[in-house]
């Protein structure tokens, strides 16, 4: 790479940051421009529904510090408006444009909105960013009345647990029959008992029929005829990929940005995609493109996308992670591995661990407060879902853009690994950092 080359990264979350780090590891000495629509540098997003919303830490404590000198140009508080992939140009507000030799798209997702909800009311919030968390804290401070969270997925349950940690009355509303029901009856039942033990109220199999905004509170009339009065309502009903700025480009937009197995975007040259917005076929599973919204996927795919961009389309390797995620809820830990959402049937693998089966094949596992057992089942799934044998690489293009100049990677020190990136394989949340060979995202591919 020459000093005149420029790589633009759109998206200043964990995937964008890890992409920039990997570029520098691999010896890229050109210009890196990192564009982010939030005014903050990358931070630990899992803290938003936990420590930040409870006031346990200040926003500065959530910052993600790079572990090497990135030497990047930060364009924060700047939202990309559209992409001209033919001219290799990212357009910004005010008529500004950025040319690129390589582009990494890592714009993530936005919270889904609930039709009919009074989003103009400052007490009705979503919970995705640091600013969202601070806004929820302000709403909580204006009244001591109960809190309502709509959505029985992971973030909704994390927020409900955080409210009980603060001593606030909270009701969780969901249209499923139990919280986290998608992870099977055993985990849903265990979480329900945790909520009941900590006196969090549940309103399941129901939805909001009517909203009533008053000067001091928000009223919710539910389809089960229950009426709730809240000081603050948090909407946590899923997310949508942040792809509006890509409409009209040559990229294929379909629930994310469609990619090849190597994370190269279909429909454009020198464009790779990372994080929640990437829709790619994980060949460990099958050839169907899918998105994966996990923190560790942001870490791993950010690094993999940078590697692919440096190697070029003809030499890039498929991105084949074993998806893993975990969260703490009250005093218990939920862990998942593989693709539980693809399971058609469930089996009990061991006490507290549910297996998910598709066509007679174990495709995923989820454990409730069983970290040691999950270490075993993670290794077992790694064996049962092997990385496909590589095919002979295609001939390198006549004028490869990013192959020349690869350098040796900088070793990743144990002191810089975030807890969210290291705790999955430990048997206690505060265990020491695993050795690098236990962390697939920290490995340097051979060749």
CSV table of C-alpha atoms in Angstrom, one decimal:
chain,number,residue,atom,x,y,z
A,1,UNK,CA,0.0,0.0,0.0
A,2,UNK,CA,1.2,3.5,-0.7
A,3,UNK,CA,0.7,6.6,1.3
A,4,UNK,CA,-1.8,7.9,-1.1
A,5,UNK,CA,-4.3,5.1,-0.5
A,6,UNK,CA,-7.4,5.7,1.5
A,7,UNK,CA,-9.8,3.3,3.3
A,8,UNK,CA,-13.1,4.7,4.5
A,9,UNK,CA,-14.9,3.0,7.4
A,10,UNK,CA,-18.6,4.0,7.7
A,11,UNK,CA,-19.7,3.1,11.2
A,12,UNK,CA,-17.8,3.9,14.4
A,13,UNK,CA,-19.0,1.0,16.6
A,14,UNK,CA,-17.0,-2.0,17.6
A,15,UNK,CA,-16.9,-3.5,14.1
A,16,UNK,CA,-15.5,-0.3,12.6
A,17,UNK,CA,-12.9,0.0,15.4
A,18,UNK,CA,-11.8,-3.6,15.1
A,19,UNK,CA,-11.6,-3.2,11.3
A,20,UNK,CA,-9.3,-0.2,11.7
A,21,UNK,CA,-7.1,-2.0,14.2
A,22,UNK,CA,-6.7,-5.0,11.9
A,23,UNK,CA,-5.8,-2.8,9.0
A,24,UNK,CA,-2.9,-1.3,11.0
A,25,UNK,CA,-1.9,-4.8,12.2
A,26,UNK,CA,-1.6,-6.0,8.6
A,27,UNK,CA,0.7,-3.1,7.7
A,28,UNK,CA,-1.7,-0.7,5.9
A,29,UNK,CA,0.1,2.6,6.1
A,30,UNK,CA,-2.3,4.7,4.1
A,31,UNK,CA,-5.1,7.0,5.3
A,32,UNK,CA,-8.1,5.7,7.3
A,33,UNK,CA,-11.2,7.8,7.7
A,34,UNK,CA,-13.7,6.6,10.3
A,35,UNK,CA,-17.2,8.1,9.9
A,36,UNK,CA,-19.7,7.7,12.7
A,37,UNK,CA,-23.2,9.2,13.1
A,38,UNK,CA,-22.9,9.3,16.9
A,39,UNK,CA,-20.9,12.1,18.5
A,40,UNK,CA,-18.9,9.6,20.6
A,41,UNK,CA,-16.0,7.3,19.8
A,42,UNK,CA,-16.7,3.6,20.0
A,43,UNK,CA,-17.9,2.3,23.3
A,44,UNK,CA,-19.2,-0.9,25.0
A,45,UNK,CA,-22.7,-1.0,23.7
A,46,UNK,CA,-23.8,-3.8,26.0
A,47,UNK,CA,-23.4,-1.4,28.9
A,48,UNK,CA,-26.3,0.8,27.6
A,49,UNK,CA,-29.0,-1.4,29.0
A,50,UNK,CA,-27.0,-2.3,32.2
A,51,UNK,CA,-24.4,-0.2,33.9
A,52,UNK,CA,-25.1,3.1,32.0
A,53,UNK,CA,-28.8,3.1,32.5
A,54,UNK,CA,-28.5,2.4,36.3
A,55,UNK,CA,-25.8,5.0,36.7
A,56,UNK,CA,-23.3,2.4,37.8
A,57,UNK,CA,-20.7,3.9,35.5
A,58,UNK,CA,-20.3,7.2,33.6
A,59,UNK,CA,-20.2,7.2,29.8
A,60,UNK,CA,-16.4,7.8,29.8
A,61,UNK,CA,-16.0,4.4,31.5
A,62,UNK,CA,-17.7,2.7,28.6
A,63,UNK,CA,-15.2,3.8,26.0
A,64,UNK,CA,-13.5,1.3,23.8
A,65,UNK,CA,-9.8,2.2,23.6
A,66,UNK,CA,-7.8,0.9,20.6
A,67,UNK,CA,-4.9,-1.2,21.6
A,68,UNK,CA,-2.5,0.3,19.1
A,69,UNK,CA,-1.9,3.6,17.4
A,70,UNK,CA,-4.6,3.8,14.8
A,71,UNK,CA,-3.7,7.2,13.3
A,72,UNK,CA,-7.2,7.6,11.8
A,73,UNK,CA,-9.2,10.7,10.9
A,74,UNK,CA,-12.4,10.7,13.0
A,75,UNK,CA,-15.6,12.1,11.4
A,76,UNK,CA,-18.0,11.8,14.4
A,77,UNK,CA,-21.5,13.1,14.4
A,78,UNK,CA,-21.5,12.7,10.7
A,79,UNK,CA,-24.0,10.4,8.9
A,80,UNK,CA,-23.2,9.1,5.4
A,81,UNK,CA,-26.0,10.2,3.1
A,82,UNK,CA,-25.4,7.9,0.0
A,83,UNK,CA,-22.8,5.8,-1.7
A,84,UNK,CA,-21.6,6.0,-5.3
A,85,UNK,CA,-19.9,2.7,-5.7
A,86,UNK,CA,-19.0,3.2,-9.3
A,87,UNK,CA,-17.1,6.5,-8.5
A,88,UNK,CA,-15.9,5.0,-5.2
A,89,UNK,CA,-17.3,7.9,-3.2
A,90,UNK,CA,-19.1,8.2,0.1
A,91,UNK,CA,-21.3,11.4,0.3
A,92,UNK,CA,-21.7,13.3,3.5
A,93,UNK,CA,-24.1,16.1,4.6
A,94,UNK,CA,-23.5,19.6,3.1
A,95,UNK,CA,-22.3,18.3,-0.3
A,96,UNK,CA,-19.1,16.9,1.1
A,97,UNK,CA,-17.7,13.6,-0.4
A,98,UNK,CA,-15.0,11.1,0.5
A,99,UNK,CA,-13.2,9.1,-2.2
A,100,UNK,CA,-11.9,5.7,-1.3
A,101,UNK,CA,-9.7,3.0,-2.5
A,102,UNK,CA,-11.4,0.5,-0.1
A,103,UNK,CA,-14.7,0.8,1.9
A,104,UNK,CA,-15.8,-1.0,5.0
A,105,UNK,CA,-19.5,-0.7,5.8
A,106,UNK,CA,-20.2,-1.2,9.5
A,107,UNK,CA,-23.3,1.0,10.1
A,108,UNK,CA,-25.1,-1.5,12.4
A,109,UNK,CA,-28.8,-1.4,13.1
A,110,UNK,CA,-31.4,1.0,14.4
A,111,UNK,CA,-34.1,0.2,17.0
A,112,UNK,CA,-37.4,-0.8,15.5
A,113,UNK,CA,-40.3,1.6,16.2
A,114,UNK,CA,-43.7,0.5,17.6
A,115,UNK,CA,-46.6,1.7,15.5
A,116,UNK,CA,-49.0,3.9,17.5
A,117,UNK,CA,-46.5,4.7,20.3
A,118,UNK,CA,-46.2,8.4,21.2
A,119,UNK,CA,-42.6,8.8,20.2
A,120,UNK,CA,-43.0,12.6,20.6
A,121,UNK,CA,-43.3,12.0,24.4
A,122,UNK,CA,-39.8,12.3,26.0
A,123,UNK,CA,-40.8,9.5,28.4
A,124,UNK,CA,-41.2,7.0,25.6
A,125,UNK,CA,-37.7,5.9,24.6
A,126,UNK,CA,-35.6,3.4,22.7
A,127,UNK,CA,-32.4,2.0,24.2
A,128,UNK,CA,-29.5,1.7,21.8
A,129,UNK,CA,-27.0,4.5,22.4
A,130,UNK,CA,-25.3,6.2,25.3
A,131,UNK,CA,-27.6,9.2,24.6
A,132,UNK,CA,-30.6,6.9,24.8
A,133,UNK,CA,-29.4,5.6,28.2
A,134,UNK,CA,-28.9,9.1,29.5
A,135,UNK,CA,-32.4,10.2,28.3
A,136,UNK,CA,-34.0,7.2,30.1
A,137,UNK,CA,-32.1,8.2,33.3
A,138,UNK,CA,-33.5,11.7,33.0
A,139,UNK,CA,-37.1,10.3,32.6
A,140,UNK,CA,-36.5,8.0,35.6
A,141,UNK,CA,-35.4,11.0,37.7
A,142,UNK,CA,-38.5,13.0,37.0
A,143,UNK,CA,-40.9,10.5,38.7
A,144,UNK,CA,-40.7,7.6,41.1
A,145,UNK,CA,-43.6,5.7,39.4
A,146,UNK,CA,-43.2,2.3,37.8
A,147,UNK,CA,-41.3,1.7,34.6
A,148,UNK,CA,-42.5,-0.3,31.6
A,149,UNK,CA,-40.4,-2.1,29.0
A,150,UNK,CA,-42.1,-3.4,25.8
A,151,UNK,CA,-40.3,-6.4,24.3
A,152,UNK,CA,-39.3,-9.7,25.8
A,153,UNK,CA,-36.0,-10.1,23.9
A,154,UNK,CA,-32.6,-9.9,25.4
A,155,UNK,CA,-32.3,-6.1,25.8
A,156,UNK,CA,-35.8,-5.8,27.2
A,157,UNK,CA,-35.0,-8.4,29.9
A,158,UNK,CA,-31.6,-6.8,30.6
A,159,UNK,CA,-33.3,-3.5,31.1
A,160,UNK,CA,-36.0,-5.0,33.4
A,161,UNK,CA,-33.3,-6.6,35.5
A,162,UNK,CA,-31.4,-3.3,35.7
A,163,UNK,CA,-34.6,-1.5,37.0
A,164,UNK,CA,-35.0,-4.1,39.8
A,165,UNK,CA,-31.3,-3.6,40.6
A,166,UNK,CA,-32.2,0.1,41.1
A,167,UNK,CA,-35.2,-0.8,43.2
A,168,UNK,CA,-37.7,0.5,40.6
A,169,UNK,CA,-41.0,-1.2,40.0
A,170,UNK,CA,-41.0,-2.6,36.4
A,171,UNK,CA,-43.4,-4.4,34.1
A,172,UNK,CA,-42.1,-6.3,31.0
A,173,UNK,CA,-44.7,-6.6,28.2
A,174,UNK,CA,-44.3,-9.2,25.5
A,175,UNK,CA,-46.4,-10.9,22.9
A,176,UNK,CA,-44.6,-14.3,23.4
A,177,UNK,CA,-45.8,-16.6,26.1
A,178,UNK,CA,-42.7,-16.2,28.2
A,179,UNK,CA,-39.5,-14.0,28.2
A,180,UNK,CA,-36.8,-15.3,25.9
A,181,UNK,CA,-39.1,-18.1,24.7
A,182,UNK,CA,-37.1,-18.4,21.5
A,183,UNK,CA,-34.3,-20.1,23.6
A,184,UNK,CA,-36.6,-22.9,24.7
A,185,UNK,CA,-38.9,-23.7,27.6
A,186,UNK,CA,-36.2,-24.4,30.1
A,187,UNK,CA,-34.5,-21.0,29.7
A,188,UNK,CA,-37.8,-19.2,29.5
A,189,UNK,CA,-39.0,-20.9,32.7
A,190,UNK,CA,-35.7,-20.2,34.5
A,191,UNK,CA,-35.8,-16.5,33.5
A,192,UNK,CA,-39.4,-16.2,34.5
A,193,UNK,CA,-38.6,-17.5,38.0
A,194,UNK,CA,-35.7,-15.0,38.2
A,195,UNK,CA,-38.1,-12.2,37.4
A,196,UNK,CA,-40.6,-13.4,39.9
A,197,UNK,CA,-37.9,-13.8,42.6
A,198,UNK,CA,-36.8,-10.2,42.1
A,199,UNK,CA,-40.4,-9.0,41.9
A,200,UNK,CA,-40.4,-7.8,38.3
A,201,UNK,CA,-43.9,-8.0,36.8
A,202,UNK,CA,-44.6,-9.8,33.6
A,203,UNK,CA,-47.4,-9.1,31.1
A,204,UNK,CA,-47.0,-11.8,28.5
A,205,UNK,CA,-49.2,-12.9,25.6
A,206,UNK,CA,-50.3,-9.3,25.4
A,207,UNK,CA,-49.7,-6.0,23.5
A,208,UNK,CA,-50.5,-2.3,24.0
A,209,UNK,CA,-54.0,-1.4,22.8
A,210,UNK,CA,-54.1,2.3,23.7
A,211,UNK,CA,-51.7,5.0,24.9
A,212,UNK,CA,-52.6,7.9,27.2
A,213,UNK,CA,-50.1,10.7,27.8
A,214,UNK,CA,-50.6,13.0,30.7
A,215,UNK,CA,-48.6,15.8,32.2
A,216,UNK,CA,-46.8,13.5,34.7
A,217,UNK,CA,-47.2,9.9,33.5
A,218,UNK,CA,-47.8,7.6,30.5
A,219,UNK,CA,-50.8,5.2,30.6
A,220,UNK,CA,-50.9,1.9,28.7
A,221,UNK,CA,-54.1,0.0,28.1
A,222,UNK,CA,-53.2,-3.6,27.3
A,223,UNK,CA,-55.0,-6.2,25.2
A,224,UNK,CA,-55.4,-8.3,28.4
A,225,UNK,CA,-57.4,-5.3,29.8
A,226,UNK,CA,-54.7,-4.4,32.3
A,227,UNK,CA,-53.9,-0.7,32.7
A,228,UNK,CA,-50.4,0.4,33.6
A,229,UNK,CA,-49.2,3.8,34.7
A,230,UNK,CA,-45.5,4.5,34.0
A,231,UNK,CA,-42.9,7.3,34.5
A,232,UNK,CA,-40.9,5.9,31.6
A,233,UNK,CA,-41.6,3.4,28.8
A,234,UNK,CA,-38.7,1.7,26.9
A,235,UNK,CA,-39.4,0.2,23.5
A,236,UNK,CA,-37.3,-2.9,22.8
A,237,UNK,CA,-38.9,-4.7,20.0
A,238,UNK,CA,-36.0,-5.5,17.7
A,239,UNK,CA,-33.9,-3.6,15.2
A,240,UNK,CA,-33.6,-2.9,11.5
A,241,UNK,CA,-30.3,-2.6,9.5
A,242,UNK,CA,-29.0,0.9,8.9
A,243,UNK,CA,-29.0,0.8,5.1
A,244,UNK,CA,-31.1,3.8,4.0
A,245,UNK,CA,-27.9,5.6,2.9
A,246,UNK,CA,-27.1,2.7,0.5
A,247,UNK,CA,-30.3,2.8,-1.5
A,248,UNK,CA,-29.6,3.6,-5.1
A,249,UNK,CA,-26.1,2.2,-4.9
A,250,UNK,CA,-25.1,-0.9,-6.7
A,251,UNK,CA,-25.2,-2.9,-3.5
A,252,UNK,CA,-27.9,-5.5,-2.8
A,253,UNK,CA,-30.0,-4.4,0.1
A,254,UNK,CA,-32.2,-7.1,1.6
A,255,UNK,CA,-32.4,-7.1,5.4
A,256,UNK,CA,-28.9,-5.8,5.5
A,257,UNK,CA,-26.1,-5.7,2.9
A,258,UNK,CA,-25.9,-8.9,0.9
A,259,UNK,CA,-22.3,-10.2,1.0
A,260,UNK,CA,-20.3,-13.1,-0.3
A,261,UNK,CA,-18.9,-15.6,2.2
A,262,UNK,CA,-15.7,-13.5,2.4
A,263,UNK,CA,-17.8,-10.4,3.4
A,264,UNK,CA,-17.2,-8.7,0.1
A,265,UNK,CA,-20.4,-6.8,-0.8
A,266,UNK,CA,-22.2,-8.1,-3.9
A,267,UNK,CA,-22.6,-5.5,-6.6
A,268,UNK,CA,-19.4,-3.5,-5.9
A,269,UNK,CA,-15.7,-3.8,-6.0
A,270,UNK,CA,-13.4,-3.0,-3.0
A,271,UNK,CA,-16.4,-2.9,-0.5
A,272,UNK,CA,-16.6,-5.2,2.5
A,273,UNK,CA,-19.2,-5.3,5.2
A,274,UNK,CA,-18.9,-6.0,9.0
A,275,UNK,CA,-21.1,-6.3,12.1
A,276,UNK,CA,-24.9,-6.3,12.4
A,277,UNK,CA,-25.5,-4.9,9.0
A,278,UNK,CA,-23.7,-7.7,7.1
A,279,UNK,CA,-25.8,-10.5,5.6
A,280,UNK,CA,-23.5,-13.3,4.5
A,281,UNK,CA,-23.5,-17.1,4.2
A,282,UNK,CA,-21.7,-18.7,7.1
A,283,UNK,CA,-20.5,-21.9,5.4
A,284,UNK,CA,-20.2,-23.7,8.7
A,285,UNK,CA,-24.0,-23.6,8.7
A,286,UNK,CA,-25.2,-23.6,5.1
A,287,UNK,CA,-25.1,-21.3,2.1
A,288,UNK,CA,-28.0,-19.1,3.1
A,289,UNK,CA,-27.0,-15.5,3.8
A,290,UNK,CA,-28.0,-14.2,7.3
A,291,UNK,CA,-27.3,-11.4,9.7
A,292,UNK,CA,-25.9,-12.1,13.2
A,293,UNK,CA,-26.5,-9.4,15.8
A,294,UNK,CA,-24.0,-10.2,18.5
A,295,UNK,CA,-21.2,-8.2,20.1
A,296,UNK,CA,-18.6,-10.8,19.4
A,297,UNK,CA,-19.7,-11.1,15.7
A,298,UNK,CA,-19.0,-7.3,15.5
A,299,UNK,CA,-15.5,-8.0,16.8
A,300,UNK,CA,-14.7,-11.0,14.6
A,301,UNK,CA,-16.4,-9.7,11.4
A,302,UNK,CA,-14.7,-6.4,11.7
A,303,UNK,CA,-11.3,-8.0,11.7
A,304,UNK,CA,-12.3,-10.5,9.0
A,305,UNK,CA,-13.6,-7.7,6.7
A,306,UNK,CA,-10.3,-5.8,7.0
A,307,UNK,CA,-8.4,-9.0,6.2
A,308,UNK,CA,-10.6,-9.6,3.1
A,309,UNK,CA,-10.1,-6.1,1.9
A,310,UNK,CA,-6.4,-6.3,2.2
A,311,UNK,CA,-6.2,-9.6,0.5
A,312,UNK,CA,-8.5,-8.7,-2.4
A,313,UNK,CA,-11.6,-10.6,-3.6
A,314,UNK,CA,-9.7,-13.3,-5.4
A,315,UNK,CA,-7.6,-14.2,-2.3
A,316,UNK,CA,-10.0,-13.6,0.5
A,317,UNK,CA,-11.0,-16.4,2.8
A,318,UNK,CA,-14.6,-17.2,3.8
A,319,UNK,CA,-15.7,-15.8,7.2
A,320,UNK,CA,-16.8,-18.9,9.1
A,321,UNK,CA,-17.2,-18.0,12.8
A,322,UNK,CA,-19.0,-20.1,15.4
A,323,UNK,CA,-21.4,-17.5,16.7
A,324,UNK,CA,-21.3,-17.0,20.5
A,325,UNK,CA,-23.0,-14.6,22.8
A,326,UNK,CA,-23.6,-14.1,26.6
A,327,UNK,CA,-25.4,-11.8,28.9
A,328,UNK,CA,-25.9,-11.5,32.7
A,329,UNK,CA,-29.4,-11.3,34.0
A,330,UNK,CA,-29.7,-10.7,37.7
A,331,UNK,CA,-27.2,-13.2,39.2
A,332,UNK,CA,-27.4,-15.7,36.3
A,333,UNK,CA,-25.6,-15.9,33.0
A,334,UNK,CA,-27.2,-16.7,29.7
A,335,UNK,CA,-24.9,-18.1,27.0
A,336,UNK,CA,-25.6,-19.1,23.4
A,337,UNK,CA,-23.5,-20.8,20.8
A,338,UNK,CA,-24.2,-21.7,17.2
A,339,UNK,CA,-27.5,-20.7,15.6
A,340,UNK,CA,-30.3,-21.5,18.1
A,341,UNK,CA,-32.8,-19.5,16.0
A,342,UNK,CA,-32.5,-22.1,13.2
A,343,UNK,CA,-33.5,-25.0,15.4
A,344,UNK,CA,-36.8,-26.8,14.6
A,345,UNK,CA,-36.7,-29.0,17.7
A,346,UNK,CA,-35.0,-28.8,21.1
A,347,UNK,CA,-33.3,-31.4,23.3
A,348,UNK,CA,-31.9,-31.3,26.8
A,349,UNK,CA,-28.1,-31.6,26.4
A,350,UNK,CA,-27.5,-31.4,30.1
A,351,UNK,CA,-29.0,-29.8,33.1
A,352,UNK,CA,-29.6,-26.2,32.2
A,353,UNK,CA,-28.3,-26.5,28.6
A,354,UNK,CA,-30.8,-26.7,25.7
A,355,UNK,CA,-29.8,-28.0,22.3
A,356,UNK,CA,-31.4,-26.8,19.0
A,357,UNK,CA,-31.7,-29.3,16.2
A,358,UNK,CA,-32.5,-28.9,12.5
A,359,UNK,CA,-32.9,-31.9,10.2
A,360,UNK,CA,-31.3,-34.2,12.8
A,361,UNK,CA,-28.3,-31.9,13.2
A,362,UNK,CA,-27.3,-30.1,16.3
A,363,UNK,CA,-27.2,-26.4,15.2
A,364,UNK,CA,-27.0,-24.5,18.5
A,365,UNK,CA,-27.0,-24.6,22.2
A,366,UNK,CA,-28.1,-22.2,25.0
A,367,UNK,CA,-27.2,-22.5,28.7
A,368,UNK,CA,-28.7,-20.9,31.7
A,369,UNK,CA,-26.1,-20.3,34.4
A,370,UNK,CA,-24.1,-23.3,33.2
A,371,UNK,CA,-20.7,-21.8,32.1
A,372,UNK,CA,-18.7,-25.0,32.6
A,373,UNK,CA,-21.2,-27.1,30.6
A,374,UNK,CA,-21.2,-24.5,27.9
A,375,UNK,CA,-17.4,-24.7,27.5
A,376,UNK,CA,-18.0,-28.4,26.7
A,377,UNK,CA,-20.9,-27.8,24.3
A,378,UNK,CA,-19.0,-24.9,22.5
A,379,UNK,CA,-16.2,-27.3,21.8
A,380,UNK,CA,-18.7,-30.0,20.7
A,381,UNK,CA,-20.5,-27.6,18.3
A,382,UNK,CA,-17.1,-26.5,16.9
A,383,UNK,CA,-16.5,-30.2,16.1
A,384,UNK,CA,-20.0,-30.9,14.7
A,385,UNK,CA,-20.0,-27.7,12.6
A,386,UNK,CA,-16.6,-27.7,11.0
A,387,UNK,CA,-15.2,-25.1,8.8
A,388,UNK,CA,-15.5,-26.4,5.2
A,389,UNK,CA,-12.3,-27.5,3.4
A,390,UNK,CA,-10.9,-24.5,1.4
A,391,UNK,CA,-11.2,-24.7,-2.4
A,392,UNK,CA,-8.3,-23.9,-4.6
A,393,UNK,CA,-8.0,-20.1,-4.7
A,394,UNK,CA,-8.9,-18.3,-7.9
A,395,UNK,CA,-5.9,-16.7,-9.8
A,396,UNK,CA,-5.0,-13.4,-8.4
A,397,UNK,CA,-6.2,-10.4,-10.4
A,398,UNK,CA,-3.6,-8.7,-12.7
A,399,UNK,CA,-3.5,-5.6,-10.5
A,400,UNK,CA,-4.4,-6.5,-7.0
A,401,UNK,CA,-5.4,-3.5,-4.9
A,402,UNK,CA,-4.6,-4.5,-1.4
A,403,UNK,CA,-2.4,-7.6,-1.5
A,404,UNK,CA,1.0,-5.9,-1.4
A,405,UNK,CA,2.5,-4.6,1.8
A,406,UNK,CA,1.0,-7.1,4.3
A,407,UNK,CA,2.9,-6.9,7.5
A,408,UNK,CA,3.1,-9.0,10.6
A,409,UNK,CA,0.1,-8.5,13.0
A,410,UNK,CA,0.6,-6.8,16.3
A,411,UNK,CA,0.0,-9.3,19.2
A,412,UNK,CA,-3.1,-8.6,21.2
A,413,UNK,CA,-2.3,-8.0,24.8
A,414,UNK,CA,-4.4,-9.6,27.5
A,415,UNK,CA,-4.9,-6.2,29.2
A,416,UNK,CA,-6.8,-4.8,26.2
A,417,UNK,CA,-9.4,-7.5,25.7
A,418,UNK,CA,-12.8,-6.2,26.8
A,419,UNK,CA,-14.8,-8.4,29.2
A,420,UNK,CA,-17.5,-8.8,26.6
A,421,UNK,CA,-15.0,-10.3,24.2
A,422,UNK,CA,-13.3,-12.7,26.6
A,423,UNK,CA,-15.8,-14.0,29.1
A,424,UNK,CA,-17.7,-16.5,27.0
A,425,UNK,CA,-15.2,-19.3,27.4
A,426,UNK,CA,-14.5,-18.7,31.1
A,427,UNK,CA,-16.3,-20.6,33.8
A,428,UNK,CA,-16.8,-17.4,35.9
A,429,UNK,CA,-17.6,-13.9,34.7
A,430,UNK,CA,-14.4,-12.5,36.3
A,431,UNK,CA,-12.0,-15.3,35.1
A,432,UNK,CA,-8.7,-14.4,33.7
A,433,UNK,CA,-8.4,-13.7,30.0
A,434,UNK,CA,-8.2,-17.0,28.0
A,435,UNK,CA,-5.0,-17.7,26.0
A,436,UNK,CA,-5.1,-16.3,22.5
A,437,UNK,CA,-5.4,-19.7,20.9
A,438,UNK,CA,-8.8,-20.0,22.6
A,439,UNK,CA,-10.0,-16.8,21.0
A,440,UNK,CA,-10.6,-17.4,17.3
A,441,UNK,CA,-10.9,-13.7,16.5
A,442,UNK,CA,-7.4,-13.1,17.8
A,443,UNK,CA,-5.8,-15.8,15.6
A,444,UNK,CA,-3.8,-14.7,12.6
A,445,UNK,CA,-4.7,-16.8,9.5
A,446,UNK,CA,-2.0,-18.8,8.0
A,447,UNK,CA,-0.7,-17.9,4.6
